[in-house]
Amino acid sequence: MNCSISGEVPEEPVVSKKSGLLYEKRLIERHIADYGKCPVTGEPLTPDDIVPVKTGKIVKPRSLTAASIPGMLGMFQNEWDALMLSNFALEQQLHTARQELSHALYQHDAACRVIARLKKERDEARSLLAQSERQAPLPVSAVPAVSNGKRAAEEEDMGAGAKRMRPGVSDSIIAELTECNAALSQQRKKRQIPPTLAPIDALESYTQLSSHPLHKTNKPGILSIDINLSKDIVATGGIDSNAVLFGRTSGEILSTLSGHSKKVTSVKFVAQNDVFLSGSADKTVRIWQSSEDGNYDCRHILKDHTAEVQAVTVHATNNYFVTASLDATWCFYDLASGLCLTQVEDPLNSMGYTSAAFHPDGLILGTGTAGATVRIWDVKSRGNVANFDGHTGAVTAISFSENGYFLATAAHDGVKLWDLRKLKNFRSFELYDQDTPTNSVDFDHSGSYLAIAGSDIRVFQVGSVKAEWNCIKTLPDLSGTGRATCVKFGPDARYLAVGSMDRNLRIFGLPDDNASTES
């Protein structure tokens, strides 16, 4: 007989006096305590209406599946299959949980990168705002007469379109330039290759040592490079309108110079007084002076050009510098005052200048034009004394050798080497295809090596007019842009600094030297 509530054989059976139904004692007592009535008939029911029934011990029979060995084996098999199915479901749930966790971690990492970039842009904006506040124009009465970029009062007095008066290059300046030329020429006669210069086998082992993202990602591209050899500081000018000073030994950005409104086309260190120059497509040149806190402050903004400033080059005295522009003029400046002493117009050059460099002795200035001509000037007389023709396309870069005899020029058709004694081209390098221009050339400070940048970077051993100039190393452009825009030798040719159309400065050199520097 079965319990009327559970439907199973009761262990302690009881019978209701009123209905005669059989119940499990514990179940009916709990029901009476909760409801006070019969669960089947619904009549009122109390514990006194329950009568226990005495029965013998009931042994439950075994189930049919457990009554034989084959049945038990089948039962075990079913239990094993259920266990495996449960394990498989758990593994699927674990895999799904791992995928969800990986996705969540990726989203978190991306969010952290975005936050870091936004913080950096915020800090740059704050720095630019603070610098613009520091450089706010002074009242007209307080404007110094020697600050070229702040002569607003003078320009207004001169009238619109009036031509500025230049003081000219005085006899004392010419005497200073001549004295410097004589001293450097005398030293050059005794010049010897320094024993610390990297040997050829070292340059053959050059490899990329490091890559440093110095400029912004929204306007990538490094257009110019210069190196302070005494302090081993690399400067870069970028399309993002900033110039960045980078400590190679420390591997850190020392200062980011903001202020130009367009791309920075040329950067130059002045060895003395911690002065730095930057030329830009915004038609201005800025003179930066190092401060006590390690940053650089803009001392002068020079606005003498009417088109993009393409090149800045410093005289050997470190007291004067020249700027060249697409407005077909070059300006000779006094560094201390920022005053333009003379602005030389070129009636034969209607397309403007694209590059410029001083001869190591300082009395010769070389300029490359957008019309594929290289023009040589006498600095004392500001007269054009020689022209080199033969390139096709704008002359993108020029570099004088330290021995004073050779001039290397780069253009769309490759690199040409000129003998300054006989004023002729004695060798040409056509390194790339017709669609790939050569963007940069640079002699090392000893005049022993020549670096060329285009779709890759090549290093040549300097020969002579008759001896071969052998390519001793070819380095790939690892930026992925296929365009290395500028290259510069480090001290003793121990490394090469390379800029490309991405935002990274790349250092090529010997791994051993890099390890010793870091240690």
Coordinates of C-alpha atoms in Angstrom, one line a residue:
M1 CA 0.0 0.0 0.0
N2 CA 1.2 3.5 -0.9
C3 CA 1.1 6.9 0.9
S4 CA -1.8 9.0 -0.4
I5 CA 0.5 12.1 -0.5
S6 CA 3.9 10.8 -1.8
G7 CA 2.7 7.7 -3.7
E8 CA 5.5 5.6 -2.2
V9 CA 5.5 2.8 0.4
P10 CA 5.4 4.5 3.8
E11 CA 8.0 3.7 6.4
E12 CA 5.7 4.7 9.3
P13 CA 2.2 4.2 8.0
V14 CA -0.8 5.9 9.7
V15 CA -4.6 5.8 8.9
S16 CA -7.1 8.6 9.1
K17 CA -10.1 7.7 11.2
K18 CA -12.4 9.9 9.2
S19 CA -11.4 9.0 5.6
G20 CA -9.6 5.7 6.1
L21 CA -6.7 6.9 3.9
L22 CA -3.1 5.7 4.4
Y23 CA -0.3 8.3 4.9
E24 CA 3.3 8.6 5.8
K25 CA 3.3 9.8 9.4
R26 CA 5.8 12.7 9.0
L27 CA 4.1 14.0 5.9
I28 CA 0.5 14.0 7.3
E29 CA 1.6 15.6 10.6
R30 CA 3.4 18.4 8.7
H31 CA 0.3 18.9 6.5
I32 CA -2.0 19.0 9.5
A33 CA 0.3 21.5 11.3
D34 CA 0.2 23.7 8.3
Y35 CA -3.4 23.4 7.1
G36 CA -5.4 21.5 9.7
K37 CA -7.4 19.4 7.2
C38 CA -7.1 16.2 5.1
P39 CA -5.0 16.7 2.0
V40 CA -7.4 14.5 -0.1
T41 CA -10.9 15.1 1.2
G42 CA -10.4 18.6 2.6
E43 CA -12.2 17.7 5.9
P44 CA -10.9 19.1 9.2
L45 CA -8.3 16.8 10.6
T46 CA -6.3 16.7 13.9
P47 CA -3.4 14.6 15.1
D48 CA -5.9 12.7 17.3
D49 CA -7.7 11.5 14.2
I50 CA -4.5 9.7 13.1
V51 CA -4.1 6.0 14.0
P52 CA -0.7 4.3 13.5
V53 CA -0.6 1.0 11.6
K54 CA 1.9 -1.7 12.6
T55 CA 3.6 -3.5 9.7
G56 CA 6.6 -5.8 9.2
K57 CA 10.0 -4.6 7.9
I58 CA 9.8 -4.1 4.1
V59 CA 12.9 -4.9 2.1
K60 CA 12.9 -3.0 -1.2
P61 CA 13.6 -5.2 -4.2
R62 CA 16.6 -4.5 -6.4
S63 CA 15.9 -2.7 -9.7
L64 CA 15.9 -4.9 -12.7
T65 CA 19.1 -3.4 -14.2
A66 CA 21.0 -4.1 -11.0
A67 CA 19.9 -7.7 -10.7
S68 CA 22.5 -9.1 -13.2
I69 CA 26.1 -8.4 -14.3
P70 CA 25.1 -7.2 -17.9
G71 CA 22.5 -4.9 -16.3
M72 CA 25.1 -3.4 -14.0
L73 CA 27.6 -3.0 -16.8
G74 CA 24.9 -1.2 -18.8
M75 CA 24.1 1.1 -15.8
F76 CA 27.8 1.9 -15.4
Q77 CA 28.1 2.6 -19.1
N78 CA 25.2 5.0 -18.9
E79 CA 26.7 6.8 -15.9
W80 CA 30.1 7.1 -17.7
D81 CA 28.4 8.5 -20.8
A82 CA 26.6 11.0 -18.7
L83 CA 29.8 12.0 -17.0
M84 CA 31.6 12.5 -20.3
L85 CA 28.8 14.6 -21.7
S86 CA 28.9 16.7 -18.5
N87 CA 32.7 17.1 -18.8
F88 CA 32.4 18.1 -22.5
A89 CA 29.8 20.7 -21.6
L90 CA 32.0 22.1 -18.9
E91 CA 35.0 22.4 -21.3
Q92 CA 32.8 24.2 -23.8
Q93 CA 31.7 26.6 -21.1
L94 CA 35.4 27.1 -20.1
H95 CA 36.4 27.9 -23.7
T96 CA 33.6 30.4 -24.0
A97 CA 34.6 32.0 -20.8
R98 CA 38.2 32.3 -21.9
Q99 CA 37.2 33.9 -25.2
E100 CA 35.0 36.4 -23.4
L101 CA 37.8 37.2 -20.9
S102 CA 40.3 37.6 -23.8
H103 CA 37.9 40.0 -25.6
A104 CA 37.4 42.0 -22.4
L105 CA 41.1 42.3 -21.8
Y106 CA 41.7 43.4 -25.3
Q107 CA 39.0 46.1 -24.9
H108 CA 40.6 47.2 -21.7
D109 CA 44.0 47.4 -23.2
A110 CA 42.6 49.4 -26.2
A111 CA 40.8 51.8 -23.8
C112 CA 44.1 52.3 -21.8
R113 CA 45.9 53.1 -25.0
V114 CA 43.3 55.6 -26.1
I115 CA 43.3 57.2 -22.6
A116 CA 47.1 57.5 -22.7
R117 CA 47.0 59.1 -26.2
L118 CA 44.3 61.5 -25.1
K119 CA 46.3 62.4 -22.0
K120 CA 49.4 63.0 -24.1
E121 CA 47.5 65.2 -26.6
R122 CA 46.0 67.1 -23.6
D123 CA 49.5 67.7 -22.1
E124 CA 50.8 68.8 -25.5
A125 CA 47.9 71.2 -25.9
R126 CA 48.5 72.6 -22.4
S127 CA 52.2 73.0 -23.1
L128 CA 51.4 74.8 -26.4
L129 CA 49.0 77.1 -24.7
A130 CA 51.4 77.9 -21.9
Q131 CA 54.2 78.6 -24.5
S132 CA 51.9 80.8 -26.5
E133 CA 51.0 82.7 -23.4
R134 CA 54.8 83.2 -22.7
Q135 CA 55.3 84.3 -26.2
A136 CA 52.4 86.8 -26.3
P137 CA 53.4 90.0 -28.1
L138 CA 54.8 92.7 -25.8
P139 CA 53.5 96.3 -25.9
V140 CA 54.8 98.4 -28.7
S141 CA 56.9 100.5 -26.4
A142 CA 58.6 97.4 -25.0
V143 CA 59.4 95.7 -28.3
P144 CA 63.2 95.3 -28.7
A145 CA 64.5 96.7 -31.9
V146 CA 66.8 93.8 -32.5
S147 CA 64.1 91.1 -32.4
N148 CA 63.3 90.4 -36.0
G149 CA 60.1 88.6 -35.4
K150 CA 58.7 91.3 -33.1
R151 CA 59.3 94.5 -35.1
A152 CA 55.6 95.1 -35.6
A153 CA 55.9 98.8 -34.8
E154 CA 58.7 99.3 -37.4
E155 CA 56.8 97.5 -40.1
E156 CA 53.7 99.6 -39.5
D157 CA 55.8 102.8 -39.7
M158 CA 57.3 101.5 -43.0
G159 CA 53.9 101.1 -44.6
A160 CA 52.3 98.1 -46.3
G161 CA 54.5 96.6 -49.0
A162 CA 57.5 98.7 -48.1
K163 CA 60.9 97.0 -48.4
R164 CA 62.8 96.5 -45.1
M165 CA 66.1 98.2 -44.7
R166 CA 69.0 95.9 -44.0
P167 CA 72.1 97.1 -42.2
G168 CA 74.3 94.9 -44.5
V169 CA 77.4 92.9 -43.7
S170 CA 79.9 95.3 -42.2
D171 CA 83.6 95.3 -42.7
S172 CA 84.1 93.9 -39.1
I173 CA 81.9 90.9 -39.9
I174 CA 83.7 90.3 -43.2
A175 CA 87.0 90.5 -41.2
E176 CA 85.7 88.0 -38.7
L177 CA 84.6 85.6 -41.5
T178 CA 88.0 86.0 -43.2
E179 CA 89.9 85.3 -40.0
C180 CA 87.8 82.2 -39.3
N181 CA 88.4 81.0 -42.9
A182 CA 92.2 81.4 -42.5
A183 CA 92.2 79.5 -39.2
L184 CA 90.1 76.6 -40.5
S185 CA 92.1 76.4 -43.7
Q186 CA 95.3 76.2 -41.7
Q187 CA 93.9 73.5 -39.5
R188 CA 92.7 71.5 -42.5
K189 CA 96.2 71.2 -43.9
K190 CA 97.2 69.5 -40.7
R191 CA 94.0 67.5 -40.4
Q192 CA 94.2 63.8 -39.7
I193 CA 91.6 61.1 -39.4
P194 CA 90.8 60.7 -35.7
P195 CA 91.7 57.4 -34.2
T196 CA 88.3 57.0 -32.7
L197 CA 86.6 57.0 -36.1
A198 CA 84.5 53.9 -36.8
P199 CA 86.4 51.6 -39.2
I200 CA 84.9 50.2 -42.4
D201 CA 84.2 46.8 -41.0
A202 CA 82.2 48.4 -38.2
L203 CA 80.0 50.2 -40.7
E204 CA 79.6 46.9 -42.6
S205 CA 78.1 45.5 -39.4
Y206 CA 75.5 48.3 -38.9
T207 CA 72.1 47.2 -37.9
Q208 CA 69.0 48.9 -36.4
L209 CA 69.7 49.6 -32.7
S210 CA 66.5 51.3 -31.7
S211 CA 63.4 53.1 -33.0
H212 CA 61.7 56.0 -31.2
P213 CA 58.2 57.4 -31.9
L214 CA 58.9 61.1 -31.4
H215 CA 56.2 62.8 -33.4
K216 CA 52.4 62.7 -33.5
T217 CA 50.5 59.9 -35.3
N218 CA 47.9 62.1 -37.0
K219 CA 50.6 63.8 -39.1
P220 CA 53.5 61.4 -39.4
G221 CA 56.8 62.2 -41.1
I222 CA 60.3 63.4 -40.1
L223 CA 61.7 65.9 -42.6
S224 CA 65.0 67.0 -41.1
I225 CA 67.6 65.8 -38.6
D226 CA 70.6 67.4 -36.9
I227 CA 72.9 66.1 -34.2
N228 CA 74.7 68.0 -31.4
L229 CA 78.0 65.9 -31.6
S230 CA 79.4 67.1 -28.3
K231 CA 76.3 66.2 -26.3
D232 CA 75.0 63.3 -28.5
I233 CA 71.5 64.9 -28.8
V234 CA 69.5 64.3 -32.0
A235 CA 67.0 66.9 -33.2
T236 CA 64.1 66.1 -35.6
G237 CA 61.7 68.3 -37.4
G238 CA 58.3 66.9 -38.3
I239 CA 55.2 67.3 -40.4
D240 CA 53.3 67.7 -37.1
S241 CA 54.9 71.3 -36.8
N242 CA 57.1 70.2 -33.9
A243 CA 60.8 70.0 -33.4
V244 CA 61.9 67.3 -30.9
L245 CA 65.2 67.0 -29.0
F246 CA 66.1 63.4 -28.2
G247 CA 68.9 62.2 -25.9
R248 CA 70.4 59.2 -27.7
T249 CA 72.3 57.9 -24.6
S250 CA 69.3 58.3 -22.3
G251 CA 66.7 57.2 -24.8
E252 CA 64.4 59.9 -23.7
I253 CA 62.8 63.0 -25.3
L254 CA 64.5 66.0 -23.8
S255 CA 62.2 68.7 -25.1
T256 CA 59.4 69.1 -27.7
L257 CA 59.4 72.6 -29.3
S258 CA 56.0 73.7 -30.4
G259 CA 55.2 77.0 -32.0
H260 CA 55.3 76.6 -35.8
S261 CA 52.0 76.4 -37.5
K262 CA 53.2 74.2 -40.4
K263 CA 55.7 71.4 -41.0
V264 CA 59.3 72.0 -39.7
T265 CA 61.5 71.7 -42.8
S266 CA 65.0 72.2 -41.3
V267 CA 66.6 72.0 -37.8
K268 CA 70.1 73.0 -36.8
F269 CA 72.1 73.1 -33.6
V270 CA 74.5 75.9 -32.8
A271 CA 77.3 74.4 -30.8
Q272 CA 77.8 77.4 -28.6
N273 CA 75.3 78.8 -26.0
D274 CA 72.9 75.9 -26.4
V275 CA 71.0 77.6 -29.2
F276 CA 68.7 75.7 -31.6
L277 CA 67.3 76.9 -35.0
S278 CA 64.2 75.7 -36.8
G279 CA 62.8 76.7 -40.2
S280 CA 59.2 76.0 -41.3
A281 CA 56.8 76.0 -44.1
D282 CA 54.9 78.8 -42.2
K283 CA 57.6 81.2 -43.7
T284 CA 59.3 81.7 -40.3
V285 CA 62.5 80.8 -38.6
R286 CA 62.7 80.4 -34.8
I287 CA 65.7 80.8 -32.5
W288 CA 65.4 78.7 -29.4
Q289 CA 67.5 79.2 -26.3
S290 CA 68.1 76.5 -23.6
S291 CA 66.8 77.5 -20.2
E292 CA 67.9 76.3 -16.7
D293 CA 65.1 73.7 -16.4
G294 CA 66.3 72.0 -19.6
N295 CA 63.6 73.3 -21.8
Y296 CA 64.0 75.6 -24.8
D297 CA 62.4 79.0 -25.0
C298 CA 61.7 80.8 -28.3
R299 CA 63.8 84.0 -28.3
H300 CA 63.2 85.3 -31.8
I301 CA 60.6 84.6 -34.6
L302 CA 62.1 85.7 -37.9
K303 CA 59.6 86.7 -40.6
D304 CA 61.8 88.0 -43.4
H305 CA 60.7 85.3 -46.0
T306 CA 57.5 85.4 -48.0
A307 CA 57.4 81.6 -48.8
E308 CA 58.4 78.3 -47.2
V309 CA 61.7 78.3 -45.5
Q310 CA 63.4 75.1 -46.8
A311 CA 66.9 75.2 -45.2
V312 CA 68.9 76.6 -42.3
T313 CA 72.7 76.4 -42.1
V314 CA 75.1 77.7 -39.4
H315 CA 78.4 79.4 -40.1
A316 CA 81.6 78.0 -38.7
T317 CA 81.9 81.0 -36.3
N318 CA 78.6 80.0 -34.7
N319 CA 77.7 83.7 -34.7
Y320 CA 75.8 83.8 -38.0
F321 CA 73.5 81.6 -40.0
V322 CA 71.7 81.6 -43.4
T323 CA 68.2 80.7 -44.3
A324 CA 67.0 79.7 -47.8
S325 CA 63.4 79.9 -49.0
L326 CA 61.1 79.2 -51.9
D327 CA 60.7 82.9 -52.3
A328 CA 64.1 82.8 -54.3
T329 CA 66.1 84.7 -51.6
W330 CA 68.5 83.7 -48.9
C331 CA 69.0 85.7 -45.7
F332 CA 72.2 86.2 -43.7
Y333 CA 71.5 86.6 -39.9
D334 CA 73.3 87.7 -36.8
L335 CA 72.6 84.9 -34.3
A336 CA 72.8 87.0 -31.1
S337 CA 70.3 89.6 -32.1
G338 CA 68.2 87.7 -34.7
L339 CA 68.7 90.6 -37.1
C340 CA 68.7 90.0 -40.8
L341 CA 71.9 91.7 -42.1
T342 CA 71.2 91.1 -45.7
Q343 CA 68.6 89.4 -47.9
V344 CA 70.0 88.3 -51.3
E345 CA 67.7 88.0 -54.2
D346 CA 68.5 85.8 -57.2
P347 CA 67.1 87.1 -60.5
L348 CA 68.1 83.9 -62.3
N349 CA 66.2 81.7 -59.8
S350 CA 62.5 82.1 -60.1
M351 CA 61.6 78.8 -58.5
G352 CA 63.2 79.3 -55.1
Y353 CA 65.7 77.4 -53.0
T354 CA 65.2 73.9 -51.6
S355 CA 68.5 73.4 -49.7
A356 CA 71.6 75.2 -48.5
A357 CA 74.9 74.6 -46.7
F358 CA 78.0 76.4 -45.7
H359 CA 81.4 75.2 -46.9
P360 CA 83.5 74.1 -43.9
D361 CA 85.7 77.2 -44.2
G362 CA 82.7 79.5 -44.1
L363 CA 83.3 81.8 -47.1
I364 CA 81.4 79.7 -49.6
L365 CA 77.6 79.1 -49.5
G366 CA 76.0 76.4 -51.6
T367 CA 72.3 76.5 -52.4
G368 CA 70.1 74.0 -54.3
T369 CA 67.2 75.3 -56.3
A370 CA 63.8 73.9 -57.3
G371 CA 65.0 74.3 -60.9
A372 CA 67.7 71.5 -60.5
T373 CA 70.6 73.9 -60.3
V374 CA 73.2 74.2 -57.6
R375 CA 74.4 77.8 -57.1
I376 CA 77.7 78.7 -55.2
W377 CA 78.0 82.1 -53.5
D378 CA 80.8 84.2 -52.1
V379 CA 79.6 85.1 -48.6
K380 CA 81.7 88.3 -48.4
S381 CA 80.4 89.8 -51.6
R382 CA 77.1 87.9 -51.8
G383 CA 77.8 87.2 -55.4
N384 CA 77.1 84.1 -57.4
V385 CA 80.5 82.6 -58.3
A386 CA 79.6 79.2 -59.8
N387 CA 76.7 77.1 -61.0
F388 CA 76.4 73.3 -61.2
D389 CA 73.9 72.0 -63.7
G390 CA 73.0 68.5 -64.6
H391 CA 70.3 67.4 -62.1
T392 CA 66.7 66.8 -63.0
G393 CA 64.2 67.9 -60.4
A394 CA 64.6 70.0 -57.3
V395 CA 68.0 69.7 -55.4
T396 CA 66.7 68.1 -52.2
A397 CA 70.0 68.2 -50.2
I398 CA 73.6 69.3 -50.4
S399 CA 76.6 68.5 -48.2
F400 CA 80.2 69.7 -48.2
S401 CA 83.0 67.3 -47.3
E402 CA 85.2 68.2 -44.4
N403 CA 88.3 68.2 -46.7
G404 CA 86.8 71.2 -48.5
Y405 CA 87.2 69.6 -52.0
F406 CA 84.0 67.7 -52.6
L407 CA 80.3 68.7 -52.7
A408 CA 77.6 66.0 -52.8
T409 CA 74.1 67.0 -54.1
A410 CA 70.9 65.0 -54.1
A411 CA 67.9 65.3 -56.5
H412 CA 65.3 63.2 -58.2
D413 CA 67.8 61.6 -60.5
G414 CA 70.2 60.5 -57.7
V415 CA 73.4 62.0 -56.3
K416 CA 76.2 63.9 -58.0
L417 CA 79.7 64.6 -56.7
W418 CA 81.4 67.8 -57.6
D419 CA 85.1 68.8 -57.5
L420 CA 85.2 72.3 -56.1
R421 CA 88.7 72.9 -57.4
K422 CA 87.9 72.2 -61.0
L423 CA 84.2 73.0 -60.7
K424 CA 83.0 69.9 -62.5
N425 CA 81.0 66.7 -61.8
F426 CA 83.3 63.7 -61.5
R427 CA 80.9 61.0 -60.4
S428 CA 77.2 60.3 -60.3
F429 CA 75.1 57.7 -58.4
E430 CA 71.8 56.7 -59.9
L431 CA 70.7 54.4 -57.0
Y432 CA 66.9 54.2 -57.4
D433 CA 64.3 54.0 -60.2
Q434 CA 62.8 57.0 -61.9
D435 CA 59.9 57.3 -59.5
T436 CA 62.1 57.3 -56.4
P437 CA 63.9 60.5 -55.5
T438 CA 67.1 60.8 -53.4
N439 CA 66.1 62.8 -50.4
S440 CA 69.3 63.3 -48.3
V441 CA 73.1 63.2 -48.4
D442 CA 75.5 63.7 -45.5
F443 CA 79.3 63.5 -45.2
D444 CA 80.5 62.4 -41.7
H445 CA 82.5 64.9 -39.7
S446 CA 85.8 63.4 -40.8
G447 CA 84.9 63.3 -44.5
S448 CA 85.6 59.6 -44.7
Y449 CA 82.0 58.4 -45.3
L450 CA 79.0 59.5 -47.3
A451 CA 75.4 58.5 -46.4
I452 CA 72.6 58.7 -48.9
A453 CA 68.9 58.3 -48.2
G454 CA 66.0 57.4 -50.6
S455 CA 64.0 54.2 -50.6
D456 CA 66.8 52.8 -48.5
I457 CA 70.0 54.1 -46.8
R458 CA 73.4 53.5 -48.3
V459 CA 76.9 54.3 -46.9
F460 CA 79.8 54.9 -49.2
Q461 CA 83.5 55.0 -48.5
V462 CA 84.8 58.4 -49.7
G463 CA 87.4 58.0 -52.4
S464 CA 88.9 60.7 -54.6
V465 CA 88.3 62.1 -58.1
K466 CA 89.9 59.1 -59.7
A467 CA 89.5 56.4 -57.0
E468 CA 86.2 54.5 -56.6
W469 CA 83.6 55.4 -54.0
N470 CA 82.6 51.9 -52.8
C471 CA 79.2 51.2 -51.2
I472 CA 80.1 49.4 -48.0
K473 CA 76.6 49.1 -46.4
T474 CA 72.9 49.2 -47.5
L475 CA 70.3 49.6 -44.8
P476 CA 66.6 49.0 -45.5
D477 CA 64.0 51.6 -44.8
L478 CA 62.2 49.8 -41.9
S479 CA 59.4 52.4 -41.7
G480 CA 57.4 50.6 -44.4
T481 CA 56.9 53.9 -46.2
G482 CA 59.6 53.3 -48.8
R483 CA 60.9 56.8 -48.2
A484 CA 63.8 57.8 -45.9
T485 CA 63.8 61.6 -45.9
C486 CA 66.9 62.5 -43.9
V487 CA 70.1 60.9 -42.6
K488 CA 72.9 62.1 -40.3
F489 CA 76.1 60.6 -39.0
G490 CA 76.7 60.5 -35.2
P491 CA 80.0 61.3 -33.5
D492 CA 82.9 59.4 -35.1
A493 CA 80.4 57.7 -37.5
R494 CA 79.5 55.4 -34.6
Y495 CA 75.8 55.4 -35.7
L496 CA 73.4 56.8 -38.2
A497 CA 70.2 58.7 -37.3
V498 CA 67.5 58.2 -40.0
G499 CA 64.1 59.9 -40.4
S500 CA 61.3 58.6 -42.6
M501 CA 57.8 59.3 -43.5
D502 CA 56.5 57.7 -40.4
R503 CA 56.9 59.3 -36.9
N504 CA 59.9 57.2 -35.8
L505 CA 63.6 58.2 -35.4
R506 CA 65.7 55.1 -36.1
I507 CA 69.3 54.6 -34.9
F508 CA 71.6 52.3 -36.9
G509 CA 74.9 51.3 -35.5
L510 CA 76.9 48.6 -33.8
P511 CA 75.1 46.5 -31.2
D512 CA 78.2 46.4 -29.0
D513 CA 78.3 50.2 -28.9
N514 CA 74.7 50.4 -28.0
A515 CA 75.1 47.9 -25.2
S516 CA 78.1 49.7 -23.8
T517 CA 76.2 53.0 -23.9
E518 CA 73.2 51.6 -22.1
S519 CA 75.4 50.0 -19.5

